Short mmCIF file of C-alpha atoms in Angstrom, two decimals:
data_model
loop_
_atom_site.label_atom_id
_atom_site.label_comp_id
_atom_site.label_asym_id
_atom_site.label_seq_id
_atom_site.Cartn_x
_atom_site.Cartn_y
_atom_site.Cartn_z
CA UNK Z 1 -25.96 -46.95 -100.04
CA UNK Z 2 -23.26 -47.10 -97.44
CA UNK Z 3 -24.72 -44.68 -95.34
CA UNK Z 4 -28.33 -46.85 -95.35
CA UNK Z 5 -26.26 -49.70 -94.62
CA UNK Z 6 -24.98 -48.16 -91.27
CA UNK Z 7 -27.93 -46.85 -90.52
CA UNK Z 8 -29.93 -49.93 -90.73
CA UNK Z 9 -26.91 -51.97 -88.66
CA UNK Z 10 -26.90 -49.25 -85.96
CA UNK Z 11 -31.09 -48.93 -85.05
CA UNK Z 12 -31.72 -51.72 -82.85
CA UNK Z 13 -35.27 -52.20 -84.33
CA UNK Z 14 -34.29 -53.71 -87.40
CA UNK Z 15 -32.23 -56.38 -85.22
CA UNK Z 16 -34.94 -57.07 -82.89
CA UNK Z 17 -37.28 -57.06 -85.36
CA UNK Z 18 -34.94 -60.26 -86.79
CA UNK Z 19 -34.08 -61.84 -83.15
CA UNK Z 20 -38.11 -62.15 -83.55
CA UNK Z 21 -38.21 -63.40 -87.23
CA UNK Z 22 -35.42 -65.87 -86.07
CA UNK Z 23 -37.62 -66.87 -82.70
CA UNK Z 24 -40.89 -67.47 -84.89
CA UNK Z 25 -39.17 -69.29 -87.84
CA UNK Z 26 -36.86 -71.57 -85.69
CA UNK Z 27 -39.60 -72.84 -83.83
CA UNK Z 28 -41.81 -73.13 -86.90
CA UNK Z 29 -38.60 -75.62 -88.54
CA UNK Z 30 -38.36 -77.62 -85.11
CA UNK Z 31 -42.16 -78.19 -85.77
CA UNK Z 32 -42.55 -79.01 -89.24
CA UNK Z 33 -39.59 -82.03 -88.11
CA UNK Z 34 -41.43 -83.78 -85.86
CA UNK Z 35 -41.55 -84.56 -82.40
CA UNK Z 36 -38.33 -85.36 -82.19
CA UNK Z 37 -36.68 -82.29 -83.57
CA UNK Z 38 -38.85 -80.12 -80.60
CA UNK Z 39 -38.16 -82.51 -77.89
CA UNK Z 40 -37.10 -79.80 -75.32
CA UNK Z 41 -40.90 -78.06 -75.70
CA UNK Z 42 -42.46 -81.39 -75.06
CA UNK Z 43 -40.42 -81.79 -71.72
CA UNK Z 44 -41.50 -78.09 -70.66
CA UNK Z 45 -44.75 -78.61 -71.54
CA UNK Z 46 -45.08 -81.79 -69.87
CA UNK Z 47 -43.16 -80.33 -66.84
CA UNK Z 48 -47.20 -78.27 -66.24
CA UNK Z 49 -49.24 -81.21 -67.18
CA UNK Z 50 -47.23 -83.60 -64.89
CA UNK Z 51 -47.60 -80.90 -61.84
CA UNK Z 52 -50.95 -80.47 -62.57
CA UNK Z 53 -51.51 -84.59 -62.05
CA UNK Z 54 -49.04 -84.84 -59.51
CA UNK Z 55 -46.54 -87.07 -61.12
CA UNK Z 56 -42.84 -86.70 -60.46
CA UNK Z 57 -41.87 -84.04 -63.19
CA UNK Z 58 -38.06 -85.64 -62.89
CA UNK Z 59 -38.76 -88.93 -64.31
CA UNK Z 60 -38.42 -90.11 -67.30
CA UNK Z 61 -41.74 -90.08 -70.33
CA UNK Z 62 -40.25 -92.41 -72.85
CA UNK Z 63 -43.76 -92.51 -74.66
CA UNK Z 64 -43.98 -88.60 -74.34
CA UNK Z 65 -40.46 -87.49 -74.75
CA UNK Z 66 -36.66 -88.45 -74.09
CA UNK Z 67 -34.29 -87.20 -71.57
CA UNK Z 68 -35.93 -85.92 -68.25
CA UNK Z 69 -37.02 -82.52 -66.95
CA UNK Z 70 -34.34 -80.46 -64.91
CA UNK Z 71 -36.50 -77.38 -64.08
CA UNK Z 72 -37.98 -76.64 -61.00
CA UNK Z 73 -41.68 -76.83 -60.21
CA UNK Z 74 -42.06 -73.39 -60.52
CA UNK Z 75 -41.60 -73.57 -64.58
CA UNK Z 76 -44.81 -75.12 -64.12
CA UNK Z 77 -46.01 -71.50 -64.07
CA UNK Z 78 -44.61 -70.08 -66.61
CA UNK Z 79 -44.86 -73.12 -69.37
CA UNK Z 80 -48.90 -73.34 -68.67
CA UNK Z 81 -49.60 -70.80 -70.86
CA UNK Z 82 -48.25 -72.25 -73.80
CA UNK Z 83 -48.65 -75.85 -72.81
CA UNK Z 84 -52.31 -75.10 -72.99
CA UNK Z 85 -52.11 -74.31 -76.79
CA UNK Z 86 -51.99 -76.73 -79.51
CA UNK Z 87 -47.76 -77.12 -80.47
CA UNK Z 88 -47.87 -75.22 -83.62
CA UNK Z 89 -49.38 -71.94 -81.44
CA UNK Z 90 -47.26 -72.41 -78.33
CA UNK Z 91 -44.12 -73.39 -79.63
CA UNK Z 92 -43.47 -69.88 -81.39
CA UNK Z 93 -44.64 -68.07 -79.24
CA UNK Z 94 -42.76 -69.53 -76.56
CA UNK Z 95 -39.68 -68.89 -78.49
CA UNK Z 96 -40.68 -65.16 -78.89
CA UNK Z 97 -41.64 -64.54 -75.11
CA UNK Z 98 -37.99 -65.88 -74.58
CA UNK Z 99 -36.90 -63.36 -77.18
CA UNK Z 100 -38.83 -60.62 -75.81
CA UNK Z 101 -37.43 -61.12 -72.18
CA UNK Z 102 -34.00 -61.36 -73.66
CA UNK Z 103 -34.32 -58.08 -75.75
CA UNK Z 104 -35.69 -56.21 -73.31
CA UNK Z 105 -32.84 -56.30 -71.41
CA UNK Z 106 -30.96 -55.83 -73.77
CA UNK Z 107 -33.36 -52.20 -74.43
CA UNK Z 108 -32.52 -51.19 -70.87
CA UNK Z 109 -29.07 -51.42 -70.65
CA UNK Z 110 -27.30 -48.10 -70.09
CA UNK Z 111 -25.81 -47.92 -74.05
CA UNK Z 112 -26.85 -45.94 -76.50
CA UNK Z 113 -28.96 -47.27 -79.29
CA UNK Z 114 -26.14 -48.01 -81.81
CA UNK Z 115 -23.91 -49.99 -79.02
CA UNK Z 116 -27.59 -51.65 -77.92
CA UNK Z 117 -27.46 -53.05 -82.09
CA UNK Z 118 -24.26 -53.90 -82.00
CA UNK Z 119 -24.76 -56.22 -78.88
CA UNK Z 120 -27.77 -57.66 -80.52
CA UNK Z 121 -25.66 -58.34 -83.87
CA UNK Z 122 -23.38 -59.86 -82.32
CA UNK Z 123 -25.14 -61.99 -80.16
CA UNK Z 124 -26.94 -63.33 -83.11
CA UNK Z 125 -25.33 -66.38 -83.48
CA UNK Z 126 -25.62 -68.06 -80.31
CA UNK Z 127 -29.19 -66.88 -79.83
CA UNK Z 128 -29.35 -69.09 -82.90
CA UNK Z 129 -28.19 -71.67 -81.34
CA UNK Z 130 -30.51 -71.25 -78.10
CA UNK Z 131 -33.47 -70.56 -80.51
CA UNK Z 132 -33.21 -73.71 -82.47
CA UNK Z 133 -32.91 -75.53 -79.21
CA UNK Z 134 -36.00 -73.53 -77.99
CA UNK Z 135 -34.49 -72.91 -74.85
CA UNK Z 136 -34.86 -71.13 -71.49
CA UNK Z 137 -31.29 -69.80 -71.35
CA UNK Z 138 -32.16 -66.79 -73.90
CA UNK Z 139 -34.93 -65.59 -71.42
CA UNK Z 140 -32.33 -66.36 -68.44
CA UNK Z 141 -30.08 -64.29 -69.63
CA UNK Z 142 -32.20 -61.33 -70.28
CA UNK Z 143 -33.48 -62.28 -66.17
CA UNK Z 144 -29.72 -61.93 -65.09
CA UNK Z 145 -29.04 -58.94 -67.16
CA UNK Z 146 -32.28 -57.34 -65.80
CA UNK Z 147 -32.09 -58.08 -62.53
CA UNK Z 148 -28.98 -56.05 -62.45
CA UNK Z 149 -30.00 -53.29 -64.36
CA UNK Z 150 -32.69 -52.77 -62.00
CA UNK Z 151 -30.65 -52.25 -58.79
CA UNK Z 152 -28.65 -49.61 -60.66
CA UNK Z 153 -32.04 -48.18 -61.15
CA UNK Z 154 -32.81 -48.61 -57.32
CA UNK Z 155 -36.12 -50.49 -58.72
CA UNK Z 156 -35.32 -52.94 -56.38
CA UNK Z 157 -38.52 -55.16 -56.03
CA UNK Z 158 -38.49 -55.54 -59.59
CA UNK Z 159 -35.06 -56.91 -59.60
CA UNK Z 160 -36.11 -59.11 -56.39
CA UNK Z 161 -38.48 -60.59 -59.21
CA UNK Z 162 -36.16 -61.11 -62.18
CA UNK Z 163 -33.77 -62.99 -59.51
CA UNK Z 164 -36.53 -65.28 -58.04
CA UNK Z 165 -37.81 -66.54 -60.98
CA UNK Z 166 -34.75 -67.46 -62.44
CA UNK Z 167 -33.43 -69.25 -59.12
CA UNK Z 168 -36.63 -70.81 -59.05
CA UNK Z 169 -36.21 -72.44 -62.43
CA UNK Z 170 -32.78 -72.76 -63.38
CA UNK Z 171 -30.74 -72.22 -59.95
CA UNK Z 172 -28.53 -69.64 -62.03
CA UNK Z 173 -30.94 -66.86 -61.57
CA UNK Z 174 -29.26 -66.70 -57.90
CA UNK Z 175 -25.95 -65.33 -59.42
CA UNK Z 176 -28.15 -61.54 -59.55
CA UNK Z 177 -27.04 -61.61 -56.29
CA UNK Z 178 -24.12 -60.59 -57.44
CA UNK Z 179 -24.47 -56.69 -57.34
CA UNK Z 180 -26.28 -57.02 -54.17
CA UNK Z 181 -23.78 -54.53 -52.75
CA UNK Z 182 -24.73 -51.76 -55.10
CA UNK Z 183 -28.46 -52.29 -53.63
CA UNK Z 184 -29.06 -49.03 -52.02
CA UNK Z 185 -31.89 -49.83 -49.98
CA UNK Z 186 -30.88 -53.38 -48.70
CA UNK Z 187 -34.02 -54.41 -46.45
CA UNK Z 188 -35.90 -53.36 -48.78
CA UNK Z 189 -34.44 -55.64 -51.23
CA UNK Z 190 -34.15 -58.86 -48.80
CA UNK Z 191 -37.63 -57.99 -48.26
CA UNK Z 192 -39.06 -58.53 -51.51
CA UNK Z 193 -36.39 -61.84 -52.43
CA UNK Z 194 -38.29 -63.17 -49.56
CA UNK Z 195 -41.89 -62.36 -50.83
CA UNK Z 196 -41.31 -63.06 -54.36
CA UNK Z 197 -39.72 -66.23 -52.91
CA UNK Z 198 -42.31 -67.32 -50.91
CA UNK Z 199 -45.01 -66.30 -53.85
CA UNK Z 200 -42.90 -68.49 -56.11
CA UNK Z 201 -43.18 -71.62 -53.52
CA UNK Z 202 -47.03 -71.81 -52.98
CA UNK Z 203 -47.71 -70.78 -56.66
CA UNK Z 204 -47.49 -74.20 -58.19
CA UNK Z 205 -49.56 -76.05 -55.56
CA UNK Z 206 -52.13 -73.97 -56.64
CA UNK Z 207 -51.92 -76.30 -59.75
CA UNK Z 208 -51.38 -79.05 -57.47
CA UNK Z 209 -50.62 -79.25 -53.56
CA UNK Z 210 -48.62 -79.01 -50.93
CA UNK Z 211 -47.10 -82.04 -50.29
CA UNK Z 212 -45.94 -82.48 -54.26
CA UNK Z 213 -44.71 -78.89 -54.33
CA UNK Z 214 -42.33 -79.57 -51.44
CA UNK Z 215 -41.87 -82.94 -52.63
CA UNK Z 216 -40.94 -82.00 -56.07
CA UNK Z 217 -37.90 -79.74 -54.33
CA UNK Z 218 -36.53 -82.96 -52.81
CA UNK Z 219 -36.83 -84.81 -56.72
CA UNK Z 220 -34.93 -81.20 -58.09
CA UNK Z 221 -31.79 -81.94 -55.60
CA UNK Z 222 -31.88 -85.76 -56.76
CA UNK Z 223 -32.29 -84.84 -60.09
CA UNK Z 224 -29.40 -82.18 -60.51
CA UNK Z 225 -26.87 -83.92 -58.63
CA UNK Z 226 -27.62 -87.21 -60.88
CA UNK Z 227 -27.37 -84.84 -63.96
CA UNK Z 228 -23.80 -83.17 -62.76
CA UNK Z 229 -22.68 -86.84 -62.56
CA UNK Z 230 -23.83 -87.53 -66.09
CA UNK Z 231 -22.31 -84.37 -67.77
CA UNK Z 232 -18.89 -85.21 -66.43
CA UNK Z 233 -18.93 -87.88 -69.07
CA UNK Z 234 -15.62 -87.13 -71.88
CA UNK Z 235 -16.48 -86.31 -75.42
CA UNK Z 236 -20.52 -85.53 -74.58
CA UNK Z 237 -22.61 -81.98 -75.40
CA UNK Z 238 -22.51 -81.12 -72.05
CA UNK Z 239 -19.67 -79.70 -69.63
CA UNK Z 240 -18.39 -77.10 -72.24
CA UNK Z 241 -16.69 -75.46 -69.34
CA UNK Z 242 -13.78 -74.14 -68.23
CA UNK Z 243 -13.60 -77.22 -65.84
CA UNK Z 244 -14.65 -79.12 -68.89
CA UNK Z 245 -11.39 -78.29 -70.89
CA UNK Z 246 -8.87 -79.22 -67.96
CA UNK Z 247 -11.02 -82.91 -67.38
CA UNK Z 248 -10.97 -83.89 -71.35
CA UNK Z 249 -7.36 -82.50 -71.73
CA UNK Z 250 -6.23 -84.68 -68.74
CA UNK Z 251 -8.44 -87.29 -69.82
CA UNK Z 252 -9.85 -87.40 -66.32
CA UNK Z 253 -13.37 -87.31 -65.81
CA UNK Z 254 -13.45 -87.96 -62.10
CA UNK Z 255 -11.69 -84.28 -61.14
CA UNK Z 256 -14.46 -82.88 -58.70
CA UNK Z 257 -16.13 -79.44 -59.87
CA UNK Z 258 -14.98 -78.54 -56.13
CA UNK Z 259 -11.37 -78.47 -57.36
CA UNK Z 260 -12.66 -75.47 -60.02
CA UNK Z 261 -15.35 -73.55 -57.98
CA UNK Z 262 -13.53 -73.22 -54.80
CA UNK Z 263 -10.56 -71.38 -56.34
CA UNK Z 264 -13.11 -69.62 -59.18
CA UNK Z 265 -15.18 -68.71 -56.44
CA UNK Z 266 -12.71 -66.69 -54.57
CA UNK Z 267 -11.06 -65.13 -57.53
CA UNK Z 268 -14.37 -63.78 -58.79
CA UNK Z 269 -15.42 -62.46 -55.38
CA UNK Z 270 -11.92 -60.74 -55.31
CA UNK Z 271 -13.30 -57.63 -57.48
CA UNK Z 272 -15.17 -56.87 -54.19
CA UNK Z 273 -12.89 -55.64 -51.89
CA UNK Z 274 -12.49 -52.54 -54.24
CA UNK Z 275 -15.54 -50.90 -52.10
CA UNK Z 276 -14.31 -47.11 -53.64
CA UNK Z 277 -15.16 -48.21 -56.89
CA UNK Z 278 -18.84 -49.64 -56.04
CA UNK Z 279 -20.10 -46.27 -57.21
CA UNK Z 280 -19.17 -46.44 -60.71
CA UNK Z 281 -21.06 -48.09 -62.61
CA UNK Z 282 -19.08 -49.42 -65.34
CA UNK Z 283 -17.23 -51.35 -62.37
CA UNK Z 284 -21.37 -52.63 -61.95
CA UNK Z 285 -21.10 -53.66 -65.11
CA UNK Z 286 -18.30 -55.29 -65.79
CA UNK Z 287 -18.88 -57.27 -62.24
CA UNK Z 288 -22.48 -58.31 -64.22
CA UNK Z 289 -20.12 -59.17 -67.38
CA UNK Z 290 -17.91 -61.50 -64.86
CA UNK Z 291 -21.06 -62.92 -63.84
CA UNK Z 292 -22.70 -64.15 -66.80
CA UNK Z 293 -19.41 -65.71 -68.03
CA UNK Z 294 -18.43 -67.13 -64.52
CA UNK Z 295 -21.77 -69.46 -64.16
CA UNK Z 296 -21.74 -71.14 -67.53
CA UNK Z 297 -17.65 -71.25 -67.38
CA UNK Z 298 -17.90 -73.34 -63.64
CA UNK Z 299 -20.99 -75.19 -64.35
CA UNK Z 300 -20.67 -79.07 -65.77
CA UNK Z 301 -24.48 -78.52 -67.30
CA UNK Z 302 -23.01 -75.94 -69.68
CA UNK Z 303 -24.15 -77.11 -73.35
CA UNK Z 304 -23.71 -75.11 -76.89
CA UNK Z 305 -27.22 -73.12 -76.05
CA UNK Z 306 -26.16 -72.31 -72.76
CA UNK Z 307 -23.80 -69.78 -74.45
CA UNK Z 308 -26.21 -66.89 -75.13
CA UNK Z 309 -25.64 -66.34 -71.51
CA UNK Z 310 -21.66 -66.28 -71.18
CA UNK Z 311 -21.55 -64.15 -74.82
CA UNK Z 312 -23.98 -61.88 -73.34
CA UNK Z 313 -21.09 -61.33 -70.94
CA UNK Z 314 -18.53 -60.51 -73.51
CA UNK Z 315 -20.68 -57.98 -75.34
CA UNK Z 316 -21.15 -55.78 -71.97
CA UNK Z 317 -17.30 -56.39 -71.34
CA UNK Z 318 -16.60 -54.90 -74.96
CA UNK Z 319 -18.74 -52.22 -75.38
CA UNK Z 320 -17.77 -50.40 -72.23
CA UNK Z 321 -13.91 -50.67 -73.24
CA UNK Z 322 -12.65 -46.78 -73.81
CA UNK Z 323 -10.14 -47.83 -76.11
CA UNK Z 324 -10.29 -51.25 -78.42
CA UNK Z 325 -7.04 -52.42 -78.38
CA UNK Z 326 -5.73 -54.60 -80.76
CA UNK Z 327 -5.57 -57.01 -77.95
CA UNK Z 328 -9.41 -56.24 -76.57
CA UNK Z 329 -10.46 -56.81 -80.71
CA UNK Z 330 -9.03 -60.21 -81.02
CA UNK Z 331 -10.75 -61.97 -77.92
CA UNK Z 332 -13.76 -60.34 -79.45
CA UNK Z 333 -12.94 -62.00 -82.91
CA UNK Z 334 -11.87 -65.25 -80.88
CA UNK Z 335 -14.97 -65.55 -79.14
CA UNK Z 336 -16.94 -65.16 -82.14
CA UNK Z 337 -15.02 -67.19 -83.97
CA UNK Z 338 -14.23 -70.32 -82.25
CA UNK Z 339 -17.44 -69.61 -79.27
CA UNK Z 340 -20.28 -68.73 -81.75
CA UNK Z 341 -19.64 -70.75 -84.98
CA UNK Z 342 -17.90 -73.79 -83.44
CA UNK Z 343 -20.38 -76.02 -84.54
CA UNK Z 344 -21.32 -73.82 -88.29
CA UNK Z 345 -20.46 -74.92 -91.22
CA UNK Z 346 -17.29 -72.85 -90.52
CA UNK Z 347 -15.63 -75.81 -88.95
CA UNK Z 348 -15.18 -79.13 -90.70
CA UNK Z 349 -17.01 -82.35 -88.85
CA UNK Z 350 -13.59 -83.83 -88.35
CA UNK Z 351 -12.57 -80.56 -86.30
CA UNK Z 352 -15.47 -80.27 -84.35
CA UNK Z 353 -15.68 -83.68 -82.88
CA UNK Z 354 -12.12 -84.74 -82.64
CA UNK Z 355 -11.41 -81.05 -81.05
CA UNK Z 356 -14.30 -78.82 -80.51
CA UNK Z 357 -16.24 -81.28 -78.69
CA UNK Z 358 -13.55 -83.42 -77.55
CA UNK Z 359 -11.58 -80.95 -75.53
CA UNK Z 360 -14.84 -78.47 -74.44
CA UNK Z 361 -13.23 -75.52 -77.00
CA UNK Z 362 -15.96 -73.80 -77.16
CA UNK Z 363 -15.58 -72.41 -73.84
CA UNK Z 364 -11.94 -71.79 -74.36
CA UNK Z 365 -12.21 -67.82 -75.88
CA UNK Z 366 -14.34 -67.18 -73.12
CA UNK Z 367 -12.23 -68.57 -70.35
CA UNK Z 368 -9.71 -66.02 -71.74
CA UNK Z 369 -12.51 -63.22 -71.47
CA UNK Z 370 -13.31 -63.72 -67.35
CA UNK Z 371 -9.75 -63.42 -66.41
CA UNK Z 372 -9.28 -60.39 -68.34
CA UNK Z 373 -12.15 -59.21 -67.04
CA UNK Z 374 -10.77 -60.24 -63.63
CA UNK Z 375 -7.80 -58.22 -64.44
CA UNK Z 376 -9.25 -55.29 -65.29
CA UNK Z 377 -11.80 -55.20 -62.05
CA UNK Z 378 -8.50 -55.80 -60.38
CA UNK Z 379 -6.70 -52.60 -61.53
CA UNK Z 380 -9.06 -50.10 -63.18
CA UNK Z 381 -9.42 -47.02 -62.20
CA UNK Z 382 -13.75 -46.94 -63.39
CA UNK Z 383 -14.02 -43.12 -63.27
CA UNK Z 384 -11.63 -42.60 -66.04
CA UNK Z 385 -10.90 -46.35 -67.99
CA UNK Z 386 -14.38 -46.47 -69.14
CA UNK Z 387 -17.15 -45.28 -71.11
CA UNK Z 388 -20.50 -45.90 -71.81
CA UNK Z 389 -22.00 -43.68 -74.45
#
């Protein structure tokens, strides 16, 4: 019995096959709710109906949906297909094209298969979370993940594409930039960021035209700067964030995210000047681990389902640790702890809005996670520290 037990735990089918149980059955509950309990799929979807009739895909659709659209024109694209289906079709299988994007990456990561099911189990939780929310974030994390993967490869047109289209949504999908000094054959690279980029422009006019398409960039600036405004609101969902947890403990909502990303910015470019260790590539990997936790930790938009990203981040930090350390096991057990269940059944209602919620904890075990991470891109020796196998 034990021994079918690990074996089942340690063959990343059986996990997938439940990440797309999970995908199908999530979106499935969100349906049988009621608009309202699926309101995210009706902005998306209305994001390619909107482009297709030229209205402003930022406003607000009080008759359609609440809250506005923060995506770029470009999701246009990529919701169509499912925006075209009736909402009992699309929705799921929206949900499992996420999933599939996400896993993926998760196939092509340099582990073998039993560390590729322990990432998955342990990611289960917050891809939860990002499931029942039927969001974007669980594809962009498999984008970021990929994107890097690839220029280890030296595939690098296809990571050109992973990059694009998540800048071209979400913004984030910029940060695969981040192992552009491991790119081996640079122009080539640059070249196809600026094809894909250019592809990803005129693609959406097709729907519509030119002037909305480069009209609708202008409405994505207004829109996310009047959303970063609205996030750095005390006690809301949004600005879990390292940033998040110094305004709510102060009690000062006005400290500019300059104040955070100037400093953040320099200590996570710091990692850099190490140039002898470019060639290893668990020093690749642990700069995509510092990546994936750095842009939800030192953004105000972060939000409970934005966390499948930042764990993500943790999982590729763990698994390529030689030696788990009593220390290296308990931020693992913190993260899933007080990251992934902060708002289960785990925690009491009292906790999680009077502390959770009110002070941004969520983000707290992960905060700890970067600057370890930090630490050891700092001082590692790659050829020896790590392992991947």
């Amino acid at each position: 019995m034990k021994d079918k037990f690990l074996k089942f735990i340690s063959n990343p089918k059986y996990i997938f096959g439940i990440y797309l149980l999970v995908a199908v059955l999530s979106a499935i509950a969100k349906l049988n709710g009621g608009p309202l309990k699926y309101n995210n799929y009706l902005i998306f979807t209305n994001v390619f109906y909107n482009t297709l009739h030229e209205n402003n895909i930022y406003l607000h659709y009080p008759d359609i949906h609440f809250d506005s659209n923060h995506y770029g024109v470009f999701f246009s694209i990529l919701i169509a297909p499912f925006a075209m289906l009736p909402d009992w079709l699309g929705m799921p299988l929206w949900n499992v094209a996420n999933t599939l994007v996400f896993l993926f990456a998760i196939h092509k990561l340099p582990f073998s298969n039993q560390k590729k099911a322990f990432f998955a189990w342990l990611c289960l939780q917050e891809f939860i979370t990002a499931a029942v929310s039927l969001q974007f974030n669980i594809a962009l994390a498999g984008l970021l993940m990929l994107s890097a993967i690839y220029i280890y490869e030296r595939k690098e047109t296809q990571s050109a594409f992973f990059i694009m289209i998540g800048f071209f949504v979400k913004l984030y999908g910029v940060a695969g930039l981040s192992a552009f000094f491991f790119v081996k054959n640079k122009i080539k690279f640059i070249g196809a960021l600026i094809a894909f980029g250019i592809l990803f422009i005129v693609l959406p006019m097709l729907l519509s035209s030119s002037h909305f398409g480069i009209q609708s960039y202008a409405d994505w600036f207004q829109s996310l700067s009047e959303k970063n405004v609205s996030n750095q609101v005390l006690g809301n969902r949004q600005d879990f964030s390292l940033m998040g947890i110094v305004r709510r403990v102060l009690g000062d909502a006005s400290i500019s995210n300059l104040t955070f990303l100037i400093p953040g910015m320099a200590v996570f470019a710091l990692p850099y000047l190490r140039i002898k260790q470019y060639q290893n590539l668990p020093f690749q990997l642990l700069i995509l681990s510092s990546t994936l936790l750095f842009i939800v930790l030192f953004s105000s938009g972060s939000e409970s389902p934005t966390y499948i990203i930042a764990v993500a981040g943790v999982m590729i930090w763990f698994l390529i640790q030689k030696e788990k350390t009593p220390y290296v096991i308990g931020l693992l057990i913190f993260v899933i702890i007080l990251t992934c269940f902060s708002f289960s059944d785990l925690f009491p209602k009292f906790i999680k809005e009077n502390y959770i919620i009110k002070y941004s904890l969520k983000a707290l075990p992960c905060c700890f996670v970067w600057f370890r991470v930090i630490y050891e891109l700092l001082t590692k020796d790659f050829q020896k520290d790590y392992k991947l196998d």
